C-alpha cells in the first residue's frame, strides 16, 4: 500500500494564494516548494514575515487594485506597474490623483452593469422556472 504524497506548488503559486509579492518574501520561501498542508498552516498561523508583508507591503497588483478600488487594468492604464507599499497606497487614497478618481468611477460603472446583468439573468431564470 502506497502513502499519499501531499501535492506541492511553486513558491510563486503559494505567494499568489497568500496575496503577497514573491520577491518580498524570505529567500528560503522563494527557493522552496510548498505543500498544500504547509500553505494551510501559513494561512492559519502566519509567521511574522507574512504578517508584516501583508500589513506593510510591498503588495502585488491584485491587492493594490483592490485597496484602491480599481481594476488591475486601471492600474496599467495609470502606469502603475510596480508593487506599492501600504503607505504609498494610503497616500494615494488620502489625496487621489485624477487618474484614480476616473478609474474608480469606471470600475464602479462596470460593477454596476455586472450586477444589473446578473439580476436580469436571475429574473429570467426565475420566470423560466415558474413557467416550467
PDB file of C-alpha atoms in Angstrom:
ATOM      1  CA  UNK A   1       0.000   0.000   0.000  1.00  0.00           C
ATOM      2  CA  UNK A   2       1.475   3.355  -1.004  1.00  0.00           C
ATOM      3  CA  UNK A   3       1.361   6.503   1.071  1.00  0.00           C
ATOM      4  CA  UNK A   4      -0.269   9.511  -0.491  1.00  0.00           C
ATOM      5  CA  UNK A   5       2.190  12.311  -1.224  1.00  0.00           C
ATOM      6  CA  UNK A   6       0.970  15.825  -0.497  1.00  0.00           C
ATOM      7  CA  UNK A   7       0.622  17.985  -3.576  1.00  0.00           C
ATOM      8  CA  UNK A   8       3.343  20.617  -3.958  1.00  0.00           C
ATOM      9  CA  UNK A   9       3.257  24.032  -5.604  1.00  0.00           C
ATOM     10  CA  UNK A  10       5.850  26.541  -6.688  1.00  0.00           C
ATOM     11  CA  UNK A  11       6.623  29.418  -4.361  1.00  0.00           C
ATOM     12  CA  UNK A  12       5.081  31.817  -6.901  1.00  0.00           C
ATOM     13  CA  UNK A  13       1.770  29.940  -6.727  1.00  0.00           C
ATOM     14  CA  UNK A  14       1.861  29.886  -2.924  1.00  0.00           C
ATOM     15  CA  UNK A  15       2.651  33.625  -2.834  1.00  0.00           C
ATOM     16  CA  UNK A  16      -0.310  34.318  -5.116  1.00  0.00           C
ATOM     17  CA  UNK A  17      -2.595  32.263  -2.860  1.00  0.00           C
ATOM     18  CA  UNK A  18      -1.266  34.165   0.173  1.00  0.00           C
ATOM     19  CA  UNK A  19      -1.745  37.549  -1.606  1.00  0.00           C
ATOM     20  CA  UNK A  20       1.897  38.547  -1.152  1.00  0.00           C
ATOM     21  CA  UNK A  21       4.559  39.829  -3.535  1.00  0.00           C
ATOM     22  CA  UNK A  22       7.001  36.946  -4.073  1.00  0.00           C
ATOM     23  CA  UNK A  23      10.254  38.992  -4.340  1.00  0.00           C
ATOM     24  CA  UNK A  24       9.493  40.500  -0.910  1.00  0.00           C
ATOM     25  CA  UNK A  25       9.249  37.086   0.775  1.00  0.00           C
ATOM     26  CA  UNK A  26      12.244  35.487   2.531  1.00  0.00           C
ATOM     27  CA  UNK A  27      14.706  33.811   0.184  1.00  0.00           C
ATOM     28  CA  UNK A  28      14.115  30.372   1.702  1.00  0.00           C
ATOM     29  CA  UNK A  29      10.417  30.721   0.820  1.00  0.00           C
ATOM     30  CA  UNK A  30      11.209  31.879  -2.720  1.00  0.00           C
ATOM     31  CA  UNK A  31      13.520  28.927  -3.350  1.00  0.00           C
ATOM     32  CA  UNK A  32      11.232  26.223  -2.000  1.00  0.00           C
ATOM     33  CA  UNK A  33       8.156  24.313  -2.930  1.00  0.00           C
ATOM     34  CA  UNK A  34       5.133  24.482  -0.645  1.00  0.00           C
ATOM     35  CA  UNK A  35       2.760  21.624   0.075  1.00  0.00           C
ATOM     36  CA  UNK A  36      -0.953  22.163   0.493  1.00  0.00           C
ATOM     37  CA  UNK A  37      -0.600  21.352   4.192  1.00  0.00           C
ATOM     38  CA  UNK A  38       2.175  23.942   4.573  1.00  0.00           C
ATOM     39  CA  UNK A  39       0.060  26.533   2.759  1.00  0.00           C
ATOM     40  CA  UNK A  40      -2.878  25.810   5.051  1.00  0.00           C
ATOM     41  CA  UNK A  41      -0.602  26.194   8.060  1.00  0.00           C
ATOM     42  CA  UNK A  42       0.776  29.508   6.723  1.00  0.00           C
ATOM     43  CA  UNK A  43      -2.793  30.751   6.324  1.00  0.00           C
ATOM     44  CA  UNK A  44      -3.886  29.517   9.743  1.00  0.00           C
ATOM     45  CA  UNK A  45      -0.862  30.685  11.751  1.00  0.00           C
ATOM     46  CA  UNK A  46       1.184  33.083   9.624  1.00  0.00           C
ATOM     47  CA  UNK A  47       4.825  33.663  10.600  1.00  0.00           C
ATOM     48  CA  UNK A  48       5.888  37.212  11.467  1.00  0.00           C
ATOM     49  CA  UNK A  49       7.371  37.870   7.994  1.00  0.00           C
ATOM     50  CA  UNK A  50       3.995  37.076   6.430  1.00  0.00           C
ATOM     51  CA  UNK A  51       2.091  39.255   8.906  1.00  0.00           C
ATOM     52  CA  UNK A  52       4.483  42.161   8.249  1.00  0.00           C
ATOM     53  CA  UNK A  53       4.352  41.692   4.485  1.00  0.00           C
ATOM     54  CA  UNK A  54       0.551  41.652   4.443  1.00  0.00           C
ATOM     55  CA  UNK A  55       0.406  44.727   6.659  1.00  0.00           C
ATOM     56  CA  UNK A  56       3.149  46.877   5.106  1.00  0.00           C
ATOM     57  CA  UNK A  57       3.761  45.513   1.617  1.00  0.00           C
ATOM     58  CA  UNK A  58       5.006  45.755  -0.990  1.00  0.00           C
ATOM     59  CA  UNK A  59       1.742  44.380  -2.309  1.00  0.00           C
ATOM     60  CA  UNK A  60       1.073  42.576  -5.615  1.00  0.00           C
ATOM     61  CA  UNK A  61      -1.037  44.269  -8.280  1.00  0.00           C
ATOM     62  CA  UNK A  62      -4.249  42.497  -7.328  1.00  0.00           C
ATOM     63  CA  UNK A  63      -4.014  43.663  -3.735  1.00  0.00           C
ATOM     64  CA  UNK A  64      -3.080  47.215  -4.795  1.00  0.00           C
ATOM     65  CA  UNK A  65      -6.053  47.327  -7.166  1.00  0.00           C
ATOM     66  CA  UNK A  66      -8.444  46.023  -4.510  1.00  0.00           C
ATOM     67  CA  UNK A  67      -7.252  48.510  -1.905  1.00  0.00           C
ATOM     68  CA  UNK A  68      -7.569  51.387  -4.372  1.00  0.00           C
ATOM     69  CA  UNK A  69     -10.958  50.056  -5.599  1.00  0.00           C
ATOM     70  CA  UNK A  70      -9.864  49.943  -9.242  1.00  0.00           C
ATOM     71  CA  UNK A  71      -9.163  47.150 -11.723  1.00  0.00           C
ATOM     72  CA  UNK A  72      -5.690  45.855 -12.485  1.00  0.00           C
ATOM     73  CA  UNK A  73      -6.246  47.188 -15.998  1.00  0.00           C
ATOM     74  CA  UNK A  74      -6.891  50.596 -14.463  1.00  0.00           C
ATOM     75  CA  UNK A  75      -3.538  50.392 -12.703  1.00  0.00           C
ATOM     76  CA  UNK A  76      -1.866  49.573 -16.009  1.00  0.00           C
ATOM     77  CA  UNK A  77      -3.593  52.488 -17.750  1.00  0.00           C
ATOM     78  CA  UNK A  78      -2.300  54.760 -14.989  1.00  0.00           C
ATOM     79  CA  UNK A  79       1.225  53.430 -15.460  1.00  0.00           C
ATOM     80  CA  UNK A  80       1.337  51.727 -12.048  1.00  0.00           C
ATOM     81  CA  UNK A  81       3.385  48.624 -12.810  1.00  0.00           C
ATOM     82  CA  UNK A  82       5.470  48.288  -9.649  1.00  0.00           C
ATOM     83  CA  UNK A  83       4.173  46.896  -6.366  1.00  0.00           C
ATOM     84  CA  UNK A  84       3.153  49.535  -3.826  1.00  0.00           C
ATOM     85  CA  UNK A  85       3.546  49.631  -0.067  1.00  0.00           C
ATOM     86  CA  UNK A  86       0.684  50.272   2.337  1.00  0.00           C
ATOM     87  CA  UNK A  87       1.992  53.808   2.914  1.00  0.00           C
ATOM     88  CA  UNK A  88       2.042  54.540  -0.832  1.00  0.00           C
ATOM     89  CA  UNK A  89      -1.499  53.206  -1.190  1.00  0.00           C
ATOM     90  CA  UNK A  90      -2.645  55.279   1.795  1.00  0.00           C
ATOM     91  CA  UNK A  91      -1.093  58.407   0.261  1.00  0.00           C
ATOM     92  CA  UNK A  92      -2.981  57.814  -2.993  1.00  0.00           C
ATOM     93  CA  UNK A  93      -6.241  57.298  -1.105  1.00  0.00           C
ATOM     94  CA  UNK A  94      -5.704  60.411   1.041  1.00  0.00           C
ATOM     95  CA  UNK A  95      -5.047  62.649  -1.965  1.00  0.00           C
ATOM     96  CA  UNK A  96      -6.407  60.826  -5.021  1.00  0.00           C
ATOM     97  CA  UNK A  97      -4.908  61.901  -8.333  1.00  0.00           C
ATOM     98  CA  UNK A  98      -7.235  62.443 -11.284  1.00  0.00           C
ATOM     99  CA  UNK A  99      -6.481  59.017 -12.792  1.00  0.00           C
ATOM    100  CA  UNK A 100      -7.584  57.318  -9.553  1.00  0.00           C
ATOM    101  CA  UNK A 101     -10.869  59.249  -9.413  1.00  0.00           C
ATOM    102  CA  UNK A 102     -11.532  58.384 -13.053  1.00  0.00           C
ATOM    103  CA  UNK A 103     -10.590  54.695 -12.699  1.00  0.00           C
ATOM    104  CA  UNK A 104     -12.751  54.321  -9.587  1.00  0.00           C
ATOM    105  CA  UNK A 105     -15.723  55.737 -11.478  1.00  0.00           C
ATOM    106  CA  UNK A 106     -15.056  53.395 -14.407  1.00  0.00           C
ATOM    107  CA  UNK A 107     -14.669  50.403 -12.078  1.00  0.00           C
ATOM    108  CA  UNK A 108     -17.907  51.202 -10.238  1.00  0.00           C
ATOM    109  CA  UNK A 109     -19.758  51.620 -13.542  1.00  0.00           C
ATOM    110  CA  UNK A 110     -18.551  48.201 -14.708  1.00  0.00           C
ATOM    111  CA  UNK A 111     -19.546  46.599 -11.397  1.00  0.00           C
ATOM    112  CA  UNK A 112     -22.982  48.249 -11.544  1.00  0.00           C
ATOM    113  CA  UNK A 113     -23.514  46.885 -15.056  1.00  0.00           C
ATOM    114  CA  UNK A 114     -22.393  43.401 -13.973  1.00  0.00           C
ATOM    115  CA  UNK A 115     -24.881  43.468 -11.081  1.00  0.00           C
ATOM    116  CA  UNK A 116     -27.643  44.631 -13.431  1.00  0.00           C
ATOM    117  CA  UNK A 117     -26.927  41.793 -15.852  1.00  0.00           C
ATOM    118  CA  UNK A 118     -26.780  39.224 -13.038  1.00  0.00           C
ATOM    119  CA  UNK A 119     -30.121  40.453 -11.710  1.00  0.00           C
ATOM    120  CA  UNK A 120     -31.664  40.312 -15.176  1.00  0.00           C
ATOM    121  CA  UNK A 121     -30.370  36.757 -15.656  1.00  0.00           C
ATOM    122  CA  UNK A 122     -31.717  35.707 -12.237  1.00  0.00           C
ATOM    123  CA  UNK A 123     -35.127  37.183 -13.122  1.00  0.00           C
ATOM    124  CA  UNK A 124     -35.062  35.350 -16.452  1.00  0.00           C
ATOM    125  CA  UNK A 125     -34.238  32.042 -14.737  1.00  0.00           C
ATOM    126  CA  UNK A 126     -36.990  32.585 -12.152  1.00  0.00           C
ATOM    127  CA  UNK A 127     -39.519  33.326 -14.875  1.00  0.00           C
ATOM    128  CA  UNK A 128     -38.413  30.227 -16.778  1.00  0.00           C
ATOM    129  CA  UNK A 129     -38.683  28.088 -13.630  1.00  0.00           C
ATOM    130  CA  UNK A 130     -42.163  29.429 -12.934  1.00  0.00           C
ATOM    131  CA  UNK A 131     -43.201  28.620 -16.490  1.00  0.00           C
ATOM    132  CA  UNK A 132     -41.904  25.024 -16.236  1.00  0.00           C
TER     133      UNK A 132
END
